[in-house]
mmCIF file of N, CA and C in Angstrom:
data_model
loop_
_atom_site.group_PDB
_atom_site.id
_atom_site.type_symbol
_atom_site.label_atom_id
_atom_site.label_comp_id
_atom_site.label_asym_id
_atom_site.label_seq_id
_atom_site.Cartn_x
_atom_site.Cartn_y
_atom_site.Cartn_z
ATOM 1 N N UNK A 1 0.825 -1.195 0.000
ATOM 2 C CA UNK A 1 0.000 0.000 0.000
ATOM 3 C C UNK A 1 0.873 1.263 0.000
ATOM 4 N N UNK A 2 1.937 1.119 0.724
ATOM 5 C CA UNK A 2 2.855 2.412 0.599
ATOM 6 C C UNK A 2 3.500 2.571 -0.346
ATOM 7 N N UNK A 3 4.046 1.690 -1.325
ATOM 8 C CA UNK A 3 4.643 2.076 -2.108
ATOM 9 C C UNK A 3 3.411 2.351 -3.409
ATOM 10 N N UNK A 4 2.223 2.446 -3.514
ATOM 11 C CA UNK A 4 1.247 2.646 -4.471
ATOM 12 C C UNK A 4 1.056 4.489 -4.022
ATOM 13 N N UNK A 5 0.914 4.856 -2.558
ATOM 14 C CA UNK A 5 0.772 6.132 -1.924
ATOM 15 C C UNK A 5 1.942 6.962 -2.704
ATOM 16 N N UNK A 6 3.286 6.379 -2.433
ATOM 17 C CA UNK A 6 4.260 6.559 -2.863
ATOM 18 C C UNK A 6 4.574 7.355 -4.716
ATOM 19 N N UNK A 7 4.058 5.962 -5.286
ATOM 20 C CA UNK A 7 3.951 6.095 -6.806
ATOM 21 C C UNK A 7 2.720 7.315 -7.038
ATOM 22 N N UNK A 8 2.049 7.352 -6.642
ATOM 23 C CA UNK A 8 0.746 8.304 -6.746
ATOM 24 C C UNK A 8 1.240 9.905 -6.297
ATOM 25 N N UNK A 9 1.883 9.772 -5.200
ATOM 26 C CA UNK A 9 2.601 11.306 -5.125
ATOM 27 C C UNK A 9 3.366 11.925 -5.848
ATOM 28 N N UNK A 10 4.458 10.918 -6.748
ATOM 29 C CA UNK A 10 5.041 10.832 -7.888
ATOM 30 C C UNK A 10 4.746 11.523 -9.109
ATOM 31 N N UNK A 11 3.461 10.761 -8.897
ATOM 32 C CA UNK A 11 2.340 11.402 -10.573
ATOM 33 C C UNK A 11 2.129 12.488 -10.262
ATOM 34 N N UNK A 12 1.838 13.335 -8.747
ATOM 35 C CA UNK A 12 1.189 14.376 -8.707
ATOM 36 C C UNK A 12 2.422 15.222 -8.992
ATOM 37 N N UNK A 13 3.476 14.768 -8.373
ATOM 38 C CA UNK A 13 5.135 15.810 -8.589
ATOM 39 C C UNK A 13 5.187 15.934 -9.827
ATOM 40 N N UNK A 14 5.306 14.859 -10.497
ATOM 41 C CA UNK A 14 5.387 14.729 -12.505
ATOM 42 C C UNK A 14 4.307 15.532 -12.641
ATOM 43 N N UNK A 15 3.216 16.266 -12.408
ATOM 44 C CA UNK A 15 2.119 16.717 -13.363
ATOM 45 C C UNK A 15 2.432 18.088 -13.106
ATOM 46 N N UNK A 16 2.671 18.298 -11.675
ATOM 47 C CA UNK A 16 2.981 19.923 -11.067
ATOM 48 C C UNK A 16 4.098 20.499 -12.273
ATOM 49 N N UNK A 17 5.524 19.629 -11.864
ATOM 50 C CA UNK A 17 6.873 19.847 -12.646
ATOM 51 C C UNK A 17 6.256 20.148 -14.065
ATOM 52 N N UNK A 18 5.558 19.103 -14.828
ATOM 53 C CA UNK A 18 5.706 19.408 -16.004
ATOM 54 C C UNK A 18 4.507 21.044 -16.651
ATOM 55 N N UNK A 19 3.209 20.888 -15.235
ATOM 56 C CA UNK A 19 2.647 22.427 -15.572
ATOM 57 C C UNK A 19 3.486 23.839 -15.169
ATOM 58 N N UNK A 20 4.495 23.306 -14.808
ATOM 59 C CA UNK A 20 5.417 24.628 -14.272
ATOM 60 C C UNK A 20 6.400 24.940 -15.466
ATOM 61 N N UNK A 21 6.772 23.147 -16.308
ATOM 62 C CA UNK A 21 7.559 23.434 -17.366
ATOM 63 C C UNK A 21 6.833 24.228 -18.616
ATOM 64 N N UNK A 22 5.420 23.909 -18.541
ATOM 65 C CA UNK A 22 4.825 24.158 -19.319
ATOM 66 C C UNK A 22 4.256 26.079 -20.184
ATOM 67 N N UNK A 23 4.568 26.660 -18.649
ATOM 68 C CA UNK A 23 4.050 28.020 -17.943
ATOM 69 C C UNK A 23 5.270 28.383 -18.453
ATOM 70 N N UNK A 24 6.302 28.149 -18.822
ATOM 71 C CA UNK A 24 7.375 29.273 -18.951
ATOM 72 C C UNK A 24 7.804 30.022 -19.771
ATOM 73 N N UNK A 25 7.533 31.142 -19.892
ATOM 74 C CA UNK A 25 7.382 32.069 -20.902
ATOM 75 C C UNK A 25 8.890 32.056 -22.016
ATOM 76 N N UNK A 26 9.010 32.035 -23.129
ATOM 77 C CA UNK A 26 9.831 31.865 -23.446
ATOM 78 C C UNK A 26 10.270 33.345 -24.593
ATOM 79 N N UNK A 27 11.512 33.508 -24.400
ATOM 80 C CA UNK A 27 12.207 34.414 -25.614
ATOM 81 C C UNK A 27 12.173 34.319 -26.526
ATOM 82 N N UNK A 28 12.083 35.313 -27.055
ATOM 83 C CA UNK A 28 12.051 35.791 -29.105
ATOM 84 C C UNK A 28 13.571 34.995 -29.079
ATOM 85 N N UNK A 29 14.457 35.212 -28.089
ATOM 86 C CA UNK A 29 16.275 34.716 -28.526
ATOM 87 C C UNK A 29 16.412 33.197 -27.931
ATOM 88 N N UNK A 30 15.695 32.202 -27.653
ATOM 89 C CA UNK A 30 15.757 30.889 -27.362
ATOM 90 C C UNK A 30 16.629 30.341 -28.306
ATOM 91 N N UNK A 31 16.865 29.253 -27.691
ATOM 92 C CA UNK A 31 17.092 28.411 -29.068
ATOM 93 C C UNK A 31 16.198 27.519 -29.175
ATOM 94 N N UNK A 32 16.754 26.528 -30.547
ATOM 95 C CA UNK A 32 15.692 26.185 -31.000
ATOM 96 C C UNK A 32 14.903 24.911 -30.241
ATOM 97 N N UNK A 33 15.494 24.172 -28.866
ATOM 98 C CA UNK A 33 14.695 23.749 -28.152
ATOM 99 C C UNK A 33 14.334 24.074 -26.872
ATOM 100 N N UNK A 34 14.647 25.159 -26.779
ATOM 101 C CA UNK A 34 13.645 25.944 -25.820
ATOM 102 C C UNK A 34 13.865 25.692 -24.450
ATOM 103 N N UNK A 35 13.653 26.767 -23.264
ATOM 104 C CA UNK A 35 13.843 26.092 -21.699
ATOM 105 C C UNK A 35 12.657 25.067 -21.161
ATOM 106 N N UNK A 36 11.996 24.902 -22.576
ATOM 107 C CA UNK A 36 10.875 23.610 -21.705
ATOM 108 C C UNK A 36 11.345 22.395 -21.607
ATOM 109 N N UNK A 37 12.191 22.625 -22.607
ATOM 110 C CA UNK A 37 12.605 20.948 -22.942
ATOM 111 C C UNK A 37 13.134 19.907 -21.639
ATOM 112 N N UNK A 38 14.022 20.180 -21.014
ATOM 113 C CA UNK A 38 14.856 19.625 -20.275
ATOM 114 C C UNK A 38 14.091 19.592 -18.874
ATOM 115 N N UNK A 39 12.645 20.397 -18.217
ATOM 116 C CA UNK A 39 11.921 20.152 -17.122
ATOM 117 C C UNK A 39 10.995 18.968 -17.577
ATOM 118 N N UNK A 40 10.832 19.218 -18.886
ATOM 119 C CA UNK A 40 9.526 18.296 -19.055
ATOM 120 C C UNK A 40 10.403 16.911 -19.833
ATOM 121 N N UNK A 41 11.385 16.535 -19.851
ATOM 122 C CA UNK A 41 12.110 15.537 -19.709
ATOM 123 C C UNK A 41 12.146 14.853 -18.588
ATOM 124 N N UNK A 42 12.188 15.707 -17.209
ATOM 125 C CA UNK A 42 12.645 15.286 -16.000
ATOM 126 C C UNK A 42 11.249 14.705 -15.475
ATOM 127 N N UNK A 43 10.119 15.729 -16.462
ATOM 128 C CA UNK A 43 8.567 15.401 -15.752
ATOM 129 C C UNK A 43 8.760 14.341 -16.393
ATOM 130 N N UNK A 44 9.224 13.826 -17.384
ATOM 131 C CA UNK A 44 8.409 12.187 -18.050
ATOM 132 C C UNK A 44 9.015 11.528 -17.461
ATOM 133 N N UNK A 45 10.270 11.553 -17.166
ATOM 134 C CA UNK A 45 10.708 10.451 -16.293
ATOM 135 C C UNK A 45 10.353 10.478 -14.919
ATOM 136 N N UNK A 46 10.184 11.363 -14.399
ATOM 137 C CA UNK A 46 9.218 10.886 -13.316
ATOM 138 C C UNK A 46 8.438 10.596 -13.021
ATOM 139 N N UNK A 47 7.258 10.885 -13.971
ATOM 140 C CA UNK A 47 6.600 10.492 -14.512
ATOM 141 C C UNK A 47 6.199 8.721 -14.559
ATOM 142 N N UNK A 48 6.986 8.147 -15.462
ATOM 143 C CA UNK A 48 7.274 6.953 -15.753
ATOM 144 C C UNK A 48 7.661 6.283 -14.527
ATOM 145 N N UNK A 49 8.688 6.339 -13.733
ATOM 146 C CA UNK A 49 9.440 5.712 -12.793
ATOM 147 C C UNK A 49 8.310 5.677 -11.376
ATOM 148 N N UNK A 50 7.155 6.762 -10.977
ATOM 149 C CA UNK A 50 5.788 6.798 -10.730
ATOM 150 C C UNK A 50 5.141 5.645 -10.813
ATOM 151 N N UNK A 51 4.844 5.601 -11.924
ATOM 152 C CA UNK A 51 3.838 4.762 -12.609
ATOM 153 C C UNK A 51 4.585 3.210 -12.543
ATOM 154 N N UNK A 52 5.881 2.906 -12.497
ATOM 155 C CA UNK A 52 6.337 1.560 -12.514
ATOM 156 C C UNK A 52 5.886 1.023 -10.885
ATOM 157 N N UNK A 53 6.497 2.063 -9.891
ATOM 158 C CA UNK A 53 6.199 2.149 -8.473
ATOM 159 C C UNK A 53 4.651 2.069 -8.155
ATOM 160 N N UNK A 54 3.571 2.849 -8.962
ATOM 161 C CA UNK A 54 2.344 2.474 -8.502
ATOM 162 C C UNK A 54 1.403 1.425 -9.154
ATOM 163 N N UNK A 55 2.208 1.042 -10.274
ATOM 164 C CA UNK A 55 1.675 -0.522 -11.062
ATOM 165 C C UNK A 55 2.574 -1.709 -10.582
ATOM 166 N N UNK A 56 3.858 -1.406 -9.955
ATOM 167 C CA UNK A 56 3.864 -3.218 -9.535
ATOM 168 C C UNK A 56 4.627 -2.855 -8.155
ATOM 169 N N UNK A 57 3.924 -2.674 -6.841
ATOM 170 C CA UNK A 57 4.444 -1.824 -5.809
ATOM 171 C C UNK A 57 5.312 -3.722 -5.449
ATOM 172 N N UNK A 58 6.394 -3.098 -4.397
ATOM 173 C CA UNK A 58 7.105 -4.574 -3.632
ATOM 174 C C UNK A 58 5.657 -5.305 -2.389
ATOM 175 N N UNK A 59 6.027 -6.284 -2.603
ATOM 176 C CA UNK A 59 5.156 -6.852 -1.954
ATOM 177 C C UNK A 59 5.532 -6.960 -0.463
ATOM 178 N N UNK A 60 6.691 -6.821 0.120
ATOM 179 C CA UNK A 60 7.038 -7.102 1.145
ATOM 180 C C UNK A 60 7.818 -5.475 1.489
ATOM 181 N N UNK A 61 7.858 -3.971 1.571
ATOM 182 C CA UNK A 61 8.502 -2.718 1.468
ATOM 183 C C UNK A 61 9.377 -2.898 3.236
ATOM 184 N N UNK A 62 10.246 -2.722 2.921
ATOM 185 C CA UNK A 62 10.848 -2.416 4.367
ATOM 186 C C UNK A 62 10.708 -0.463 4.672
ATOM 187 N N UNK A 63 10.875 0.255 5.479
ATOM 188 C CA UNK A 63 10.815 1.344 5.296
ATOM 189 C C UNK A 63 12.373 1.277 6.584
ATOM 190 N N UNK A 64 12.686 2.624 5.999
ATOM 191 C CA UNK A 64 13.671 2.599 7.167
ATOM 192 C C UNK A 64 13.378 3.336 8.636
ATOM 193 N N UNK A 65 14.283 3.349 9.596
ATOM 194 C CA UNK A 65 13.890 3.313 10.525
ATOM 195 C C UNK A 65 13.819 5.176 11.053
ATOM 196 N N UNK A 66 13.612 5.303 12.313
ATOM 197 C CA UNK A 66 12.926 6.603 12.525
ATOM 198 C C UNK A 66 14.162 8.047 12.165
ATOM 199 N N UNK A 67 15.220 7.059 12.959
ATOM 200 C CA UNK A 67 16.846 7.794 12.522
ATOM 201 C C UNK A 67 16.635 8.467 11.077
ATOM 202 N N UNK A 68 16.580 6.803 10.025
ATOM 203 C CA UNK A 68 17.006 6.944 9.532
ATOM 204 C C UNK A 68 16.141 8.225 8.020
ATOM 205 N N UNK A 69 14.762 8.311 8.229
ATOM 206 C CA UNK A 69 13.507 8.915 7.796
ATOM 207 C C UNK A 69 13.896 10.182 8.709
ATOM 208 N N UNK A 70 14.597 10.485 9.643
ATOM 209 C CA UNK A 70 14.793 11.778 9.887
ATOM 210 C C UNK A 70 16.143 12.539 9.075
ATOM 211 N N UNK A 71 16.979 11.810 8.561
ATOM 212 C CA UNK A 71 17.740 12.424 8.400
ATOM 213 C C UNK A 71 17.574 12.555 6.811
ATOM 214 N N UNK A 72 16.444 11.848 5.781
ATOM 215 C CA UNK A 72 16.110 12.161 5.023
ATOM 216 C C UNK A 72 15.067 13.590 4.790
ATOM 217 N N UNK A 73 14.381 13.594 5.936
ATOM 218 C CA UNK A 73 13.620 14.737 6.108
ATOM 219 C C UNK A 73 15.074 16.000 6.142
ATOM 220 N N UNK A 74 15.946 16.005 7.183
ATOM 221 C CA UNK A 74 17.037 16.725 7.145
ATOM 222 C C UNK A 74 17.817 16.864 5.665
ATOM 223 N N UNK A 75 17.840 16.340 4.709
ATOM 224 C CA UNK A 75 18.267 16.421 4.025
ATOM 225 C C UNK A 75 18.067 17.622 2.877
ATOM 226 N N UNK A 76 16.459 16.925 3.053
ATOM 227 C CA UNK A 76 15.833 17.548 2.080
ATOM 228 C C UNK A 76 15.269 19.299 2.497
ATOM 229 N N UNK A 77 15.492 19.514 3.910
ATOM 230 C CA UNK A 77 15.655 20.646 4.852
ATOM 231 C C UNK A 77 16.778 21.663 4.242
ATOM 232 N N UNK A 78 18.059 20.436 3.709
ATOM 233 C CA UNK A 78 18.991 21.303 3.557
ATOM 234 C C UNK A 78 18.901 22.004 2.345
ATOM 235 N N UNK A 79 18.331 20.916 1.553
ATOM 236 C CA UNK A 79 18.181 21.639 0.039
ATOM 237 C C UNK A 79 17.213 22.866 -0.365
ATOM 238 N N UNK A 80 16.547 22.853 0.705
ATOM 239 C CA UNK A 80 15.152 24.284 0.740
ATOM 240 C C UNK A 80 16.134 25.242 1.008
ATOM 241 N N UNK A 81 16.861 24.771 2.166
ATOM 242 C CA UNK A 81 17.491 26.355 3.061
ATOM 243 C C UNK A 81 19.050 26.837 1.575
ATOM 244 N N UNK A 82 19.051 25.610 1.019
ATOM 245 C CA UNK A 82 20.175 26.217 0.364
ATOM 246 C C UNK A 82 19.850 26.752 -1.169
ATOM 247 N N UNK A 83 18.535 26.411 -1.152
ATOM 248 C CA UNK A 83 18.071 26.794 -2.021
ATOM 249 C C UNK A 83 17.495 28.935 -1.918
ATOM 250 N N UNK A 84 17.313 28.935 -1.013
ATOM 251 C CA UNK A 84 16.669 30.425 -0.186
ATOM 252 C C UNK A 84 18.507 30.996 0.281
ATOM 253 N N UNK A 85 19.689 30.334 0.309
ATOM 254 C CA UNK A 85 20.934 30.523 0.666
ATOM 255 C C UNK A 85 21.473 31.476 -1.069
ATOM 256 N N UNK A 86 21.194 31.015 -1.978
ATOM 257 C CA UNK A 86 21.987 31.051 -2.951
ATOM 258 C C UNK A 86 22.082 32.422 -3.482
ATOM 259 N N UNK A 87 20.922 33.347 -3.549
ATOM 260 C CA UNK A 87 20.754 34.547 -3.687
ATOM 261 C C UNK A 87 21.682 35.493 -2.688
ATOM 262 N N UNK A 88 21.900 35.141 -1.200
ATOM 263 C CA UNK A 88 22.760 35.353 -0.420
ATOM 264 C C UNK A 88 23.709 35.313 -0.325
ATOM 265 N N UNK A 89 24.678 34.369 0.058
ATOM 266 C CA UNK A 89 25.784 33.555 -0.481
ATOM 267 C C UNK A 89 26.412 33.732 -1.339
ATOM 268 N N UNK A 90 25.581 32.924 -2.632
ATOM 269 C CA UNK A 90 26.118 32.978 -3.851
ATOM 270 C C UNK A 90 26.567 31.591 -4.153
ATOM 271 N N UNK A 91 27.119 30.573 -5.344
ATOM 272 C CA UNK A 91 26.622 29.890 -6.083
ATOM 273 C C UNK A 91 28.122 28.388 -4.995
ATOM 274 N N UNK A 92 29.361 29.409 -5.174
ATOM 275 C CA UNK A 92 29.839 28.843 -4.597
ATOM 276 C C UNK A 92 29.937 28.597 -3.272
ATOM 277 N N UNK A 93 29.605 29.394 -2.450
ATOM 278 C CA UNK A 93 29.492 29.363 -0.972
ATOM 279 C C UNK A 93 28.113 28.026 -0.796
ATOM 280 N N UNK A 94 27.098 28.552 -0.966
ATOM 281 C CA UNK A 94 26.162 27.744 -0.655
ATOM 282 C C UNK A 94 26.546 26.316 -1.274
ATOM 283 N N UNK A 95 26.692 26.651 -2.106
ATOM 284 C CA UNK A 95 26.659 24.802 -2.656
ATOM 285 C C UNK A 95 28.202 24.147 -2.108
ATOM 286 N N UNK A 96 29.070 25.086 -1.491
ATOM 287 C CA UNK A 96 30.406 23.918 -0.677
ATOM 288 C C UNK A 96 29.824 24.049 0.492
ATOM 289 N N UNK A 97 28.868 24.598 0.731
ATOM 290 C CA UNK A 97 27.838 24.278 2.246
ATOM 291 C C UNK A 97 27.173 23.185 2.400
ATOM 292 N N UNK A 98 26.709 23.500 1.410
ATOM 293 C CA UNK A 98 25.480 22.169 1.194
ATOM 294 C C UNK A 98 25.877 20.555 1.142
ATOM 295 N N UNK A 99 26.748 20.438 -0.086
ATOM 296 C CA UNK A 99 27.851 19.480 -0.866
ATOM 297 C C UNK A 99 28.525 19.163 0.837
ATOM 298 N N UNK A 100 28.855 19.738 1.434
ATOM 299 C CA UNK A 100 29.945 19.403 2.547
ATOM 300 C C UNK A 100 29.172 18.701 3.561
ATOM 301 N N UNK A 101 27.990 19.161 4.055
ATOM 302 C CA UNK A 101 26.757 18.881 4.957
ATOM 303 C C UNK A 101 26.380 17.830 4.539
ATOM 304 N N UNK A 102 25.859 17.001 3.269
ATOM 305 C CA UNK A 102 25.548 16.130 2.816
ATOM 306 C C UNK A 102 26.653 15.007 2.545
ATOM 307 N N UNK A 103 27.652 15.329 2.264
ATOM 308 C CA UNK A 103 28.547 13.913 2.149
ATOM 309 C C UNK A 103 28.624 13.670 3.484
ATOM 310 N N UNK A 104 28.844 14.262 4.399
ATOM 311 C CA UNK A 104 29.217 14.314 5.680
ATOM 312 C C UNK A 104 28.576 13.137 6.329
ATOM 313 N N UNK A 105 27.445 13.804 6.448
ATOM 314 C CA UNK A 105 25.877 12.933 6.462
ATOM 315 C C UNK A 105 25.776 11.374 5.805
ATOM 316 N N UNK A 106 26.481 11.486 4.998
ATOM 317 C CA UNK A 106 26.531 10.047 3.599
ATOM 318 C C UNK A 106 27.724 9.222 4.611
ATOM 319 N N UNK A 107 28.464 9.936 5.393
ATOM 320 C CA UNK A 107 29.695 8.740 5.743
ATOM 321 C C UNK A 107 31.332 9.575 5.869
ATOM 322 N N UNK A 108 31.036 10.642 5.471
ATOM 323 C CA UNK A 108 32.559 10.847 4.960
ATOM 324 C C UNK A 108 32.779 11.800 6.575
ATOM 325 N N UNK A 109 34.148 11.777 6.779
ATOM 326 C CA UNK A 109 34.781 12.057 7.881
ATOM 327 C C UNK A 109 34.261 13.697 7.694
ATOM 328 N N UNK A 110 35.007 14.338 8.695
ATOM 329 C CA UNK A 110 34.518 15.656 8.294
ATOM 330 C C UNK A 110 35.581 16.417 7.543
ATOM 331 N N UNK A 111 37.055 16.441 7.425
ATOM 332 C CA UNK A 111 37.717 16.941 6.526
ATOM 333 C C UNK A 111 37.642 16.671 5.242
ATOM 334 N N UNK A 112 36.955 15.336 5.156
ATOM 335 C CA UNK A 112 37.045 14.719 3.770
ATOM 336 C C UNK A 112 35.695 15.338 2.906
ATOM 337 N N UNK A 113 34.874 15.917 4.257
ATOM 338 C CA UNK A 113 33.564 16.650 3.614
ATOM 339 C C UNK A 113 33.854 17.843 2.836
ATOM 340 N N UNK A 114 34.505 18.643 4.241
ATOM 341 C CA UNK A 114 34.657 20.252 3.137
ATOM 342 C C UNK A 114 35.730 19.796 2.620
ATOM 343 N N UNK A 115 36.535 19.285 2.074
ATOM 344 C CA UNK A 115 36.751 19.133 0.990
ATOM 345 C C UNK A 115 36.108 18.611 -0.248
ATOM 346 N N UNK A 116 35.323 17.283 -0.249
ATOM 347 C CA UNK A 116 34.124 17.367 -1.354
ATOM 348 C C UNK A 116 33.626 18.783 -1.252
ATOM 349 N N UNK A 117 32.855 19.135 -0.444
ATOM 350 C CA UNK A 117 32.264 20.594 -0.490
ATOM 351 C C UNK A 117 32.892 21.136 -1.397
ATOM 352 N N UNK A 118 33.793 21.982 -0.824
ATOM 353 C CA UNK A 118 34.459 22.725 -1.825
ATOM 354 C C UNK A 118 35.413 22.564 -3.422
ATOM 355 N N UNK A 119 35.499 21.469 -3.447
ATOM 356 C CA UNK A 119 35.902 20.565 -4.818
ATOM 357 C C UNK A 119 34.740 20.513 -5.597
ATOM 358 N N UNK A 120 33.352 20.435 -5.431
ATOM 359 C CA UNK A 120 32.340 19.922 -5.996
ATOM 360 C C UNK A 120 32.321 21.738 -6.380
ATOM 361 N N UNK A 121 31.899 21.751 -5.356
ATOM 362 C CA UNK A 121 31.503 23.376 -5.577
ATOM 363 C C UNK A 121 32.338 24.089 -6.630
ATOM 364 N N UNK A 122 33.318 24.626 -6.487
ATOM 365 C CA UNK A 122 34.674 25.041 -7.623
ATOM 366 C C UNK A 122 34.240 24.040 -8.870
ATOM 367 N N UNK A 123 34.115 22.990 -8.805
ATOM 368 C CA UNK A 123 34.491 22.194 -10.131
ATOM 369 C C UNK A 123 33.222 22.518 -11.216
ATOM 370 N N UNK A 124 31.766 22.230 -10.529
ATOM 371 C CA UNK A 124 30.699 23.019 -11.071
ATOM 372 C C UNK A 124 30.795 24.581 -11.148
ATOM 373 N N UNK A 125 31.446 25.474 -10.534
ATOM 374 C CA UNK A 125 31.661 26.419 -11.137
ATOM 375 C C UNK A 125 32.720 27.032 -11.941
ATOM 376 N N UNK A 126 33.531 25.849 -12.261
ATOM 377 C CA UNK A 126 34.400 25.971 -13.786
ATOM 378 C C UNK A 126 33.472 25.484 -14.832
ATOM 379 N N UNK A 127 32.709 24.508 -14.904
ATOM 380 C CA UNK A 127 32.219 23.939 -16.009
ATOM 381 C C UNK A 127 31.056 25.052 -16.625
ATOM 382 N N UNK A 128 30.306 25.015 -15.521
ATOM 383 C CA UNK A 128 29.052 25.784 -16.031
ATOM 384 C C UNK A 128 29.320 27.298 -16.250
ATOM 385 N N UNK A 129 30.188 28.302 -15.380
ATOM 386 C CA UNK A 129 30.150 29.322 -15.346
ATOM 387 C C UNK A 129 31.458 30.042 -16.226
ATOM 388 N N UNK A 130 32.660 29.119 -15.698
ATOM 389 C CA UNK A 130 33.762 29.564 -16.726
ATOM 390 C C UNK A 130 33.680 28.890 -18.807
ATOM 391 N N UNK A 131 33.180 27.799 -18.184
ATOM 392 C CA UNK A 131 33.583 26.633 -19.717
ATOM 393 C C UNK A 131 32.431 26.996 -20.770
ATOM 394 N N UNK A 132 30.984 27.218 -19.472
ATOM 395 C CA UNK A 132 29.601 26.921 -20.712
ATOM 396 C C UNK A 132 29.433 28.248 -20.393
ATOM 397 N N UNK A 133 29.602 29.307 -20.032
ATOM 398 C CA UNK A 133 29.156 30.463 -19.759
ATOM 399 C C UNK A 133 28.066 31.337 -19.153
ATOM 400 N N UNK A 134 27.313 30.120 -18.326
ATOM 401 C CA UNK A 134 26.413 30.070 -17.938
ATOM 402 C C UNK A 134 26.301 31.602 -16.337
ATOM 403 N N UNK A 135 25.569 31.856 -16.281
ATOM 404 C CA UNK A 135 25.348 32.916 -14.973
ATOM 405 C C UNK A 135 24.574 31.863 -13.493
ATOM 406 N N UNK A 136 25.814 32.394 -12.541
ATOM 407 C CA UNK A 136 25.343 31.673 -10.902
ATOM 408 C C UNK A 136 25.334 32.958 -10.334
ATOM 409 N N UNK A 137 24.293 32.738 -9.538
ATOM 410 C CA UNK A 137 24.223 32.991 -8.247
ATOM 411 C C UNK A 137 25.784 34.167 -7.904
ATOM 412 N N UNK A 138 25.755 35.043 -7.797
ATOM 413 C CA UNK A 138 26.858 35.514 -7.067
ATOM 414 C C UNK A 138 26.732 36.101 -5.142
ATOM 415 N N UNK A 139 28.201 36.006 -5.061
ATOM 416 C CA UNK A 139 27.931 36.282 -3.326
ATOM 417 C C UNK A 139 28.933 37.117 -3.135
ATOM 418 N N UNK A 140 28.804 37.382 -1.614
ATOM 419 C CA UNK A 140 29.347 38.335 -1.309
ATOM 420 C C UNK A 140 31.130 38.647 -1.601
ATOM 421 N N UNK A 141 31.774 37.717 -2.024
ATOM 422 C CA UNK A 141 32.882 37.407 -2.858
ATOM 423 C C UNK A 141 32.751 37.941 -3.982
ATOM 424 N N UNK A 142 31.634 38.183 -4.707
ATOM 425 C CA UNK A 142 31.936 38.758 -6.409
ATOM 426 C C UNK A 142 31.630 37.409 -7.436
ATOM 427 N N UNK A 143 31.616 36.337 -6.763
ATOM 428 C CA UNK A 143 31.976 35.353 -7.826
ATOM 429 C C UNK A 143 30.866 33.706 -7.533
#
């Protein structure tokens, strides 16, 4: 039964995502596939992966334990606050915050965190911002 609850919340995330992809006003200067493309990709596959979960749910679901459902709730805590962080911050700060908090969390010692942190962080902001030219988030650094 939970994993059908499960798959069904799914569909409702896939329908939201893809009316949000749908709503987005787009530029005379787009290219030629447009910023819908790549949300409403993410809606079909979630979409889909939904629908596998609420047509053949496990028959036997373990769920994990109270720990361990809290620190998923925490997780996903972090990604709101770092999400409301980034305008602040800025692209690299928040995300070797975030990135560092979360491996941490995953297992990794704590030096070995801010360092992912800040490796992850820097490395996505060579690719996207120096390589593809893309615009982040800036912070109180400039950058």
């Amino acid at each position: 039964m939970s994993d059908r609850i499960f798959g069904a919340i799914g569909l409702l995330l896939a329908a939201g995502y893809a009316w949000a992809a749908l709503i987005i006003e787009e530029s005379f200067l787009s290219d030629a596939v447009g910023p819908k493309a790549f949300p409403l990709i993410i809606a079909v596959v979630l979409a889909l992966a939904s629908l596998a979960i609420f047509l053949k749910p496990d028959a036997d679901p373990h769920w994990p334990s109270l720990g361990r459902l809290l620190e998923i709730f925490a997780a996903g805590g972090v990604m709101v606050v770092y999400a409301l962080a980034l305008p602040e911050l800025g692209f690299v700060i928040a995300t070797a915050l975030a990135a560092g908090y979360l491996t941490w969390r995953l297992g990794s010692g704590a030096l070995g965190s801010v360092a992912t942190g800040i490796c992850t962080s820097l490395g996505i902001y060579v690719v996207f911002h120096l390589v593809l030219g893309l615009s982040l988030a800036k912070g109180p650094l400039g950058f």
